[in-house]
Coordinates of C-alpha atoms in Angstrom, one line a residue:
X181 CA 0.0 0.0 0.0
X182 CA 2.8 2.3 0.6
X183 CA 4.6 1.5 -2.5
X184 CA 1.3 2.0 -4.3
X185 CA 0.8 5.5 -2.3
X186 CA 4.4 6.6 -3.3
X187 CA 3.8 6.2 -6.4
X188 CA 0.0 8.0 -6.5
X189 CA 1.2 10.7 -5.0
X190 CA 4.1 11.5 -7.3
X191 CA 7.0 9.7 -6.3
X192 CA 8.0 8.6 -9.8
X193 CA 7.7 12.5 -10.4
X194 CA 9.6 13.9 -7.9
X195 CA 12.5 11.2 -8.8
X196 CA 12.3 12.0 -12.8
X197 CA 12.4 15.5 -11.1
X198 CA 15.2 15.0 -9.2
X199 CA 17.5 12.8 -11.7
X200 CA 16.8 15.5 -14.4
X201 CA 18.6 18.4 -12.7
X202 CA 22.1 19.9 -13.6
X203 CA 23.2 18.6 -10.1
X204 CA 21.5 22.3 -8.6
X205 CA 19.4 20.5 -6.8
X206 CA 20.2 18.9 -3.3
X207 CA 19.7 15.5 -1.5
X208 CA 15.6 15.7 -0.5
X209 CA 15.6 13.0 2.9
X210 CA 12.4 11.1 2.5
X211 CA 10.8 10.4 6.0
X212 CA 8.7 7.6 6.6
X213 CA 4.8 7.8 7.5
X214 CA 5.5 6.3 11.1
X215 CA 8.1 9.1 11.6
X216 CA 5.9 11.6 11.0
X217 CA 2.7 10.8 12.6
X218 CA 5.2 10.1 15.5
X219 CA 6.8 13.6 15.3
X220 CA 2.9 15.2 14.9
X221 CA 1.5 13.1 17.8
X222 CA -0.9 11.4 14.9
X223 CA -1.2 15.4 13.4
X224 CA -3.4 16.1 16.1
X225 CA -5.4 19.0 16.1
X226 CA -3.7 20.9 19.0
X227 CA -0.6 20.5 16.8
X228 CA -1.9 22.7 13.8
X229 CA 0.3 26.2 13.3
X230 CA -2.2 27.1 10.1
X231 CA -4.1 26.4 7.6
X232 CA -4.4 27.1 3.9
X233 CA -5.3 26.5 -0.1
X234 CA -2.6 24.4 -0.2
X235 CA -3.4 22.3 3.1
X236 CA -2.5 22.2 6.8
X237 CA 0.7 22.7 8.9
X238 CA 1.3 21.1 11.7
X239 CA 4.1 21.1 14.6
X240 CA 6.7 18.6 15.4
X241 CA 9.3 17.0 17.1
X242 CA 11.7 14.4 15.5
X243 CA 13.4 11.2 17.0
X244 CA 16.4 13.5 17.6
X245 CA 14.5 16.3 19.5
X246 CA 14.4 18.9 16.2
X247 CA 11.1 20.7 16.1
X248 CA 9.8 20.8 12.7
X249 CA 7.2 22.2 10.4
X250 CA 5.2 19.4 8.7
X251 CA 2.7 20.4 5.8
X252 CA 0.1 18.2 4.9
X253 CA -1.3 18.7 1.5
X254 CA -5.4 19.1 1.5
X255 CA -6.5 17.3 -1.7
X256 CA -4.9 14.7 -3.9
X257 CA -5.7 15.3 -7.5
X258 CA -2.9 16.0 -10.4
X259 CA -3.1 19.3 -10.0
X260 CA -2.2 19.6 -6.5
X261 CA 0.4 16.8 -6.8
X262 CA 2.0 19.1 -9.6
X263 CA 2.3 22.0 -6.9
X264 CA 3.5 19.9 -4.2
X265 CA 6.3 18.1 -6.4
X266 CA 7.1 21.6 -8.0
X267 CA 7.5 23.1 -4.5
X268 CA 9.9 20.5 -3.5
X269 CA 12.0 20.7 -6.5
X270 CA 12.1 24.6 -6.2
X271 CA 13.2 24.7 -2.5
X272 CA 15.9 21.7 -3.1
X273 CA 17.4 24.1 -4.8
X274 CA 17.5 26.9 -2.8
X275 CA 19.9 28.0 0.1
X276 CA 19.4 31.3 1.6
X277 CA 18.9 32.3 5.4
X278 CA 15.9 34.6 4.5
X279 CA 14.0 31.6 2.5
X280 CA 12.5 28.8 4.7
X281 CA 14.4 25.4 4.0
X282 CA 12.8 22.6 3.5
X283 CA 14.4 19.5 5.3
X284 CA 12.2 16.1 3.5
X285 CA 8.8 14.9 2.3
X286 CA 6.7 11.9 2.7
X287 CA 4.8 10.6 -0.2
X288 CA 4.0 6.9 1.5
X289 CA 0.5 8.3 3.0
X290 CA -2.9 9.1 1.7
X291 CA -1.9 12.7 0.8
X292 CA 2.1 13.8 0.7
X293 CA 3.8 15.7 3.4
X294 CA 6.3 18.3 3.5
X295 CA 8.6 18.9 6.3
X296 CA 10.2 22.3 6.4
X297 CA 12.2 23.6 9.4
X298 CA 10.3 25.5 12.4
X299 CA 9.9 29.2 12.2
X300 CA 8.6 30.0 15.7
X301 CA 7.2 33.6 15.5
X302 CA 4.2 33.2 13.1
X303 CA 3.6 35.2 10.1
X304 CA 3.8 39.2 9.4
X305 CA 0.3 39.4 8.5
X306 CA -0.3 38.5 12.3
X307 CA 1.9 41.3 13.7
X308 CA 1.1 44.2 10.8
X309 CA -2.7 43.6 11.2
X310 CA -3.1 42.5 14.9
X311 CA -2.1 45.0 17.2
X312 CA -0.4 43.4 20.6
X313 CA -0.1 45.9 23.0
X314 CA 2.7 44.0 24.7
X315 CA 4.6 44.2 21.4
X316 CA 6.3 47.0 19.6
X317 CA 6.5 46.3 16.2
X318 CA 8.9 49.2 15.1
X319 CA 9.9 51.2 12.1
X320 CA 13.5 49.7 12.4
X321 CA 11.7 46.2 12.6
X322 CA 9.7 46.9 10.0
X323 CA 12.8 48.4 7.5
X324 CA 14.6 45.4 8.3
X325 CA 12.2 42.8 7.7
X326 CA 11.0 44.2 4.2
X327 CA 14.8 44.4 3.0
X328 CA 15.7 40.8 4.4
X329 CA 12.8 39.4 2.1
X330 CA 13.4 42.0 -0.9
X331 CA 16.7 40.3 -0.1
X332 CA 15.2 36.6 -0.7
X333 CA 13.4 37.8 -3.8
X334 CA 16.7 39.5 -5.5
X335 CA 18.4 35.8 -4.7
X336 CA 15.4 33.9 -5.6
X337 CA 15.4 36.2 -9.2
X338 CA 18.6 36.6 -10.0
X339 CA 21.4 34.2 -8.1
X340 CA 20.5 30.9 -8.1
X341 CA 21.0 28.5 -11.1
X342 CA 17.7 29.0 -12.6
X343 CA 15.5 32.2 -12.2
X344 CA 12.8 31.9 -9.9
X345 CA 9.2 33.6 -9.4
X346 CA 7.8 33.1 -6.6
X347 CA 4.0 34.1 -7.3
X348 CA 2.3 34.2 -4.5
X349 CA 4.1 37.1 -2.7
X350 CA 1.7 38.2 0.6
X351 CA 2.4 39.3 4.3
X352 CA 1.2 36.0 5.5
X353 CA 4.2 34.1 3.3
X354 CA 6.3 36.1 5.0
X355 CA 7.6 33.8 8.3
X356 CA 9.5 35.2 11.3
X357 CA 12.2 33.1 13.3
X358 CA 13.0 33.7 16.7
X359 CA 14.9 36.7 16.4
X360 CA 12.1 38.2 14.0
X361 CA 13.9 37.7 10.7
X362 CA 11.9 37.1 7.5
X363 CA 11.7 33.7 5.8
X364 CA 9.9 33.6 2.6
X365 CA 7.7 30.4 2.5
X366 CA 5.1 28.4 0.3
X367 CA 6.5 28.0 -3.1
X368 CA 3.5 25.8 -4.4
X369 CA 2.7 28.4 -6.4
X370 CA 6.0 29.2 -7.8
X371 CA 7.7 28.2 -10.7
X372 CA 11.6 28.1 -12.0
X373 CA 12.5 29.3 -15.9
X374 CA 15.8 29.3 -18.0
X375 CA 17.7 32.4 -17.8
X376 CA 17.3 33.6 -21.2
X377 CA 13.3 33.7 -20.9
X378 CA 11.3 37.3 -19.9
X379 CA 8.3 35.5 -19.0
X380 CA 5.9 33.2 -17.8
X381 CA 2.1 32.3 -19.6
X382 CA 0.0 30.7 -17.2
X383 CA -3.2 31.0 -15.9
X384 CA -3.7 33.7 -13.6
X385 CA -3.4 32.6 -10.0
X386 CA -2.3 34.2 -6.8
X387 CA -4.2 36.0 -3.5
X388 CA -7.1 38.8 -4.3
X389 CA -5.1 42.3 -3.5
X390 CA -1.6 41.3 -4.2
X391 CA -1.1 40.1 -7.9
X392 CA -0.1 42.5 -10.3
X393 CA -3.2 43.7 -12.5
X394 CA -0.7 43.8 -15.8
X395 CA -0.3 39.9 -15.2
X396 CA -4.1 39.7 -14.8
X397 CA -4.8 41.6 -18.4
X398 CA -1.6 39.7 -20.2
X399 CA -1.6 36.5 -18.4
X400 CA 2.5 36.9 -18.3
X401 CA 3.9 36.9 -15.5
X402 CA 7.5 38.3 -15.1
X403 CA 10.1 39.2 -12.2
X404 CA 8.1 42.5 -12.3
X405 CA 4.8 40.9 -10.9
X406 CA 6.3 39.6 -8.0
X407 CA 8.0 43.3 -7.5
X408 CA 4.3 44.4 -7.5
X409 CA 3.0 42.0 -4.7
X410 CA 6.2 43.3 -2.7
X411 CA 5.1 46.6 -3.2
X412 CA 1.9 45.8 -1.7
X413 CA 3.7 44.7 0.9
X414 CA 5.6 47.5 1.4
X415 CA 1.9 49.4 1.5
X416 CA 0.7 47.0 4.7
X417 CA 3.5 47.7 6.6
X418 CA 3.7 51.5 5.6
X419 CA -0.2 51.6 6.7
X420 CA -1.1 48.9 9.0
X421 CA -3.8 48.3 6.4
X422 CA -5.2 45.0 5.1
X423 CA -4.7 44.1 1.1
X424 CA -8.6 44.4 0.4
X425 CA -11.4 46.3 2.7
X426 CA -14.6 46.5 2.4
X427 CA -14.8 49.3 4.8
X428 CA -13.1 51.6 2.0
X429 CA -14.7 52.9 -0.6
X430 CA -15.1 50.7 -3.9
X431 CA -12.8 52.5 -5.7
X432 CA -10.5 52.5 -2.9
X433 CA -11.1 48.7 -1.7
X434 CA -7.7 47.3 -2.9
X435 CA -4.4 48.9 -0.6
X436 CA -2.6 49.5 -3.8
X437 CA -5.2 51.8 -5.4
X438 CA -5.7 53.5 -1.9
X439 CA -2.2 54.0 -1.3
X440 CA -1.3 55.5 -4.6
X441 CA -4.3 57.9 -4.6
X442 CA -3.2 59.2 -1.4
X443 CA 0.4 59.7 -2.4
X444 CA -1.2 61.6 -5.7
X445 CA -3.7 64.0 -3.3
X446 CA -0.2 64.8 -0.9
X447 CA -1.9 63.0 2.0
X448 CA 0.0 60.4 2.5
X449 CA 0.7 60.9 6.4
X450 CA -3.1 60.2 6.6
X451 CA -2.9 56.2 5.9
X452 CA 0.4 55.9 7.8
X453 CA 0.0 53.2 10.7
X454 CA -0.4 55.5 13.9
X455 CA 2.6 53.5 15.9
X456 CA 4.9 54.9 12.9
X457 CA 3.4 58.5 13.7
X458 CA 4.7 58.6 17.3
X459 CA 8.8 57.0 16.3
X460 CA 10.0 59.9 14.4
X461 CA 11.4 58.6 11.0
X462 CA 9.1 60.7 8.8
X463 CA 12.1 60.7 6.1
X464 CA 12.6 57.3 6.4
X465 CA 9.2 56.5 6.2
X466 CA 8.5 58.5 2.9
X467 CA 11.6 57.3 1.5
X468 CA 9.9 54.0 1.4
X469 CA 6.9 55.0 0.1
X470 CA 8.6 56.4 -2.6
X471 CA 10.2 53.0 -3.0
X472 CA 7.1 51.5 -2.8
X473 CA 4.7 53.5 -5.4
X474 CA 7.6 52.9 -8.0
X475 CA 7.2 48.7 -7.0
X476 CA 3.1 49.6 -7.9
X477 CA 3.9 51.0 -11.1
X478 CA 1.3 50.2 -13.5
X479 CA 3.8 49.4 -16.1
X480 CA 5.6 46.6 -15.0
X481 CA 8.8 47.9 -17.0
X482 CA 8.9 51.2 -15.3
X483 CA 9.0 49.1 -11.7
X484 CA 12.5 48.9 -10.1
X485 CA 14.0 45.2 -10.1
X486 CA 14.3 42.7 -6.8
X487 CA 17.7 44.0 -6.7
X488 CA 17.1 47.5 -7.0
X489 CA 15.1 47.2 -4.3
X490 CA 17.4 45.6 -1.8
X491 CA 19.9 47.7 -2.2
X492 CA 17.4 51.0 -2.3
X493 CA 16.1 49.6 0.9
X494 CA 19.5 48.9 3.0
X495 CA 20.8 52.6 1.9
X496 CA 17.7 53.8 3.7
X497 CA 18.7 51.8 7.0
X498 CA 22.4 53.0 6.5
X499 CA 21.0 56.5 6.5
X500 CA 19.8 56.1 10.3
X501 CA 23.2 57.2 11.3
X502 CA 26.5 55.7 12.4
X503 CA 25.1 53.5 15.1
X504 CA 24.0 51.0 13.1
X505 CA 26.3 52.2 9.9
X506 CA 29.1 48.8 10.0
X507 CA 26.1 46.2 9.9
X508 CA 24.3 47.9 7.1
X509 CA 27.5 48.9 5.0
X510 CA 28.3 44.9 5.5
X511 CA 24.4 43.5 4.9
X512 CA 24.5 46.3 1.5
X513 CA 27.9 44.5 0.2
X514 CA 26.3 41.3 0.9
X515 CA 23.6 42.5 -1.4
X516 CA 25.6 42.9 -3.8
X517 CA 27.6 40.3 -4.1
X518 CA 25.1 37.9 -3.9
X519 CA 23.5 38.5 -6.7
X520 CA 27.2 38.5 -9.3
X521 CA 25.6 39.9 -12.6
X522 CA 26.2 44.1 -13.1
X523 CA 23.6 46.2 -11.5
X524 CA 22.2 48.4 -13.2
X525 CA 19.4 51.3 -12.7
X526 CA 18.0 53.2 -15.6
X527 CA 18.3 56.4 -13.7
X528 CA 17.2 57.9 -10.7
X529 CA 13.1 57.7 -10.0
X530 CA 11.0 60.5 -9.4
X531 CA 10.9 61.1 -5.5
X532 CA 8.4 62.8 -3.2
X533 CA 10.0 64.3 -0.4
X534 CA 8.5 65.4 3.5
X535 CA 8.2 68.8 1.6
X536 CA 6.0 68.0 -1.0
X537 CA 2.9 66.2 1.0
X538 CA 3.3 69.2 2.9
X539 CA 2.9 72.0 0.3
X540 CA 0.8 69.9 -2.4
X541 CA 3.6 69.6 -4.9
X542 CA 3.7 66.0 -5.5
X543 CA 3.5 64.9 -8.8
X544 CA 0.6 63.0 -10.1
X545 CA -0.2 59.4 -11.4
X546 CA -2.6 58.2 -13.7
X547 CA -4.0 55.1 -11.9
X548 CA -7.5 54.6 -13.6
X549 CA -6.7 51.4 -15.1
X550 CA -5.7 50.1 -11.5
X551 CA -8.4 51.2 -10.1
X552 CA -10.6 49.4 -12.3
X553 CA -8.5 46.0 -12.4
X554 CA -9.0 45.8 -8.3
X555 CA -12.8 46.7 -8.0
X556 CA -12.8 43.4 -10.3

């Protein structure tokens, strides 16, 4: 029955998969289905972290005391089984400290399992959207977590043997470790091309608020469209503001139209989060949404790469000062030499300064067709 499982639930796959690569790809451990109903106390109920369209993650402990992350795939049909052997192909091949890693699967039960390593502290979504009282989440938290996964993306784009989009870029992808660093997870979604390709035709998929509305007309999907979720991103934690509400006007119910509007009527201090108000980085802050408006560009070509981004983002955190200078001159030249092709920047993007939300001056957008594209 296992055998037969294995095989249903893409084993054969996953090893045509595997003994296809250029040698990119590393050695996936396969656990057993005793291990891991062991490790998951029979994935009981109290064990579950979160749940998703892709399926269920659940909390365990391994023979040798590590504490895992063990995702158990909702349906079994060839469409999911595509995703799930895709996603384990993807991750095998990528190492970076800002990506969750993904330490096995199982494939001998009645739907497959993935076992990724344990990121403690939940999910941004949880801590831009859920105000704790007990917990500051800062602007310097905030700075740092964006870059670390603009960071991932850049790597994830441009580093690793074979370009990567990701697809499915949202605030509750976005893990957080014990010492609050990002890890970029769920790769179901995501899919690897050659180097020498621009694009992607698929279907469109991805979450309601966060794909990029140039994908949804053209059905291509490029390294642009996951610079667009970022810059959605970029909006939540610039706002405190959910991806879609219904408690803003229609025109207004998706973030990204919101947050451009604003920026084009000078008011943008009036969807800043209110705990960003009272920390005194009002540069910092509108440096970012600068950064940000250009990531929401409704020509994908006119939006700054991964890369750009990175490095845009870790020159803002060097400009605190000279306290924190060292770290972020080393994290900027780690930025660069990650990623070993030449970067380049077209030229320097139109910026809105303090100034010019403060005497009307800032320049205008045309965001009509965006608007339309998220009332959808």
């Amino acid at each position: 029955m296992k055998k037969k499982l294995f095989k249903r639930n893409g084993g054969l796959l996953l090893q045509q998969q595997l003994s296809s690569s250029d040698g990119s790809i590393q050695k996936t451990k396969i656990f057993t289905s005793k291990e891991l109903e062991k490790a998951t106390d029979r994935f009981n109920d109290n064990r579950i972290l979160g749940q998703g369209g892709q399926g269920t993650v659940y909390k365990g402990m391994l023979a040798d005391g590590m504490i895992v992350a063990v995702k158990k795939s909702k349906i079994v049909d060839e469409e999911k089984l595509e995703e799930f052997i895709n996603e384990v192909v993807i991750l095998s091949q990528v190492n970076h400290r800002h990506v969750v890693k993904l330490l096995g699967c199982c494939l001998e039960t009645e739907v497959p399992l993935l076992v990724y390593e344990f990121i403690p502290n939940g999910n941004l979504f949880e801590y831009i959207h859920n105000h704790k009282e007990e917990f500051e989440f800062s602007w310097e938290m905030r700075l740092r977590i964006s870059t670390e996964v603009a960071r991932a993306l850049s790597y994830l784009h441009s580093a690793v043997s074979i370009m990567i989009y990701h697809r499915d870029i949202k605030s509750t992808n976005i893990l957080l470790d014990e010492k609050f660093q990002a890890k970029v997870s769920d790769f179901g979604t995501s899919r690897s091309i050659a180097i020498d390709q621009t694009h992607l035709t698929t279907h469109v998929q991805g979450t309601f608020g966060y794909f990029d509305p140039e994908y949804f007309q053209s059905s291509h999907f490029t390294e642009k469209s996951d610079v667009y979720s970022f810059g959605v991103v970029l909006a939540e934690l610039l706002s405190g503001q959910k991806p879609i509400s219904y408690e803003r006007s229609e025109e207004r119910r998706g973030l990204a139209t919101h947050f451009i509007l604003l920026m084009e009527e000078n008011k943008i201090f009036d969807i800043l989060d209110e705990r960003l108000m009272r920390q005194d980085r009002e540069e910092e802050v509108i440096a970012v949404a600068n950064l940000a408006r250009r990531c929401l560009n409704l020509n994908g070509r006119k939006r700054p790469t991964m890369r750009e981004v990175a490095i845009e983002l870790e020159q803002i955190r060097l400009s605190k000062g000279a306290l924190h200078a060292p770290q972020s001159r080393k994290e900027l030249e780690n930025i660069r030499d990650e990623v070993p092709n030449v970067w380049e920047i077209a030229g320097p993007p139109t910026s809105v300064t303090i100034g010019d939300f403060r005497n009307g001056t800032a320049p205008s957008l045309d965001v009509q067709t965006l608007i339309s594209h998220e009332t959808w």
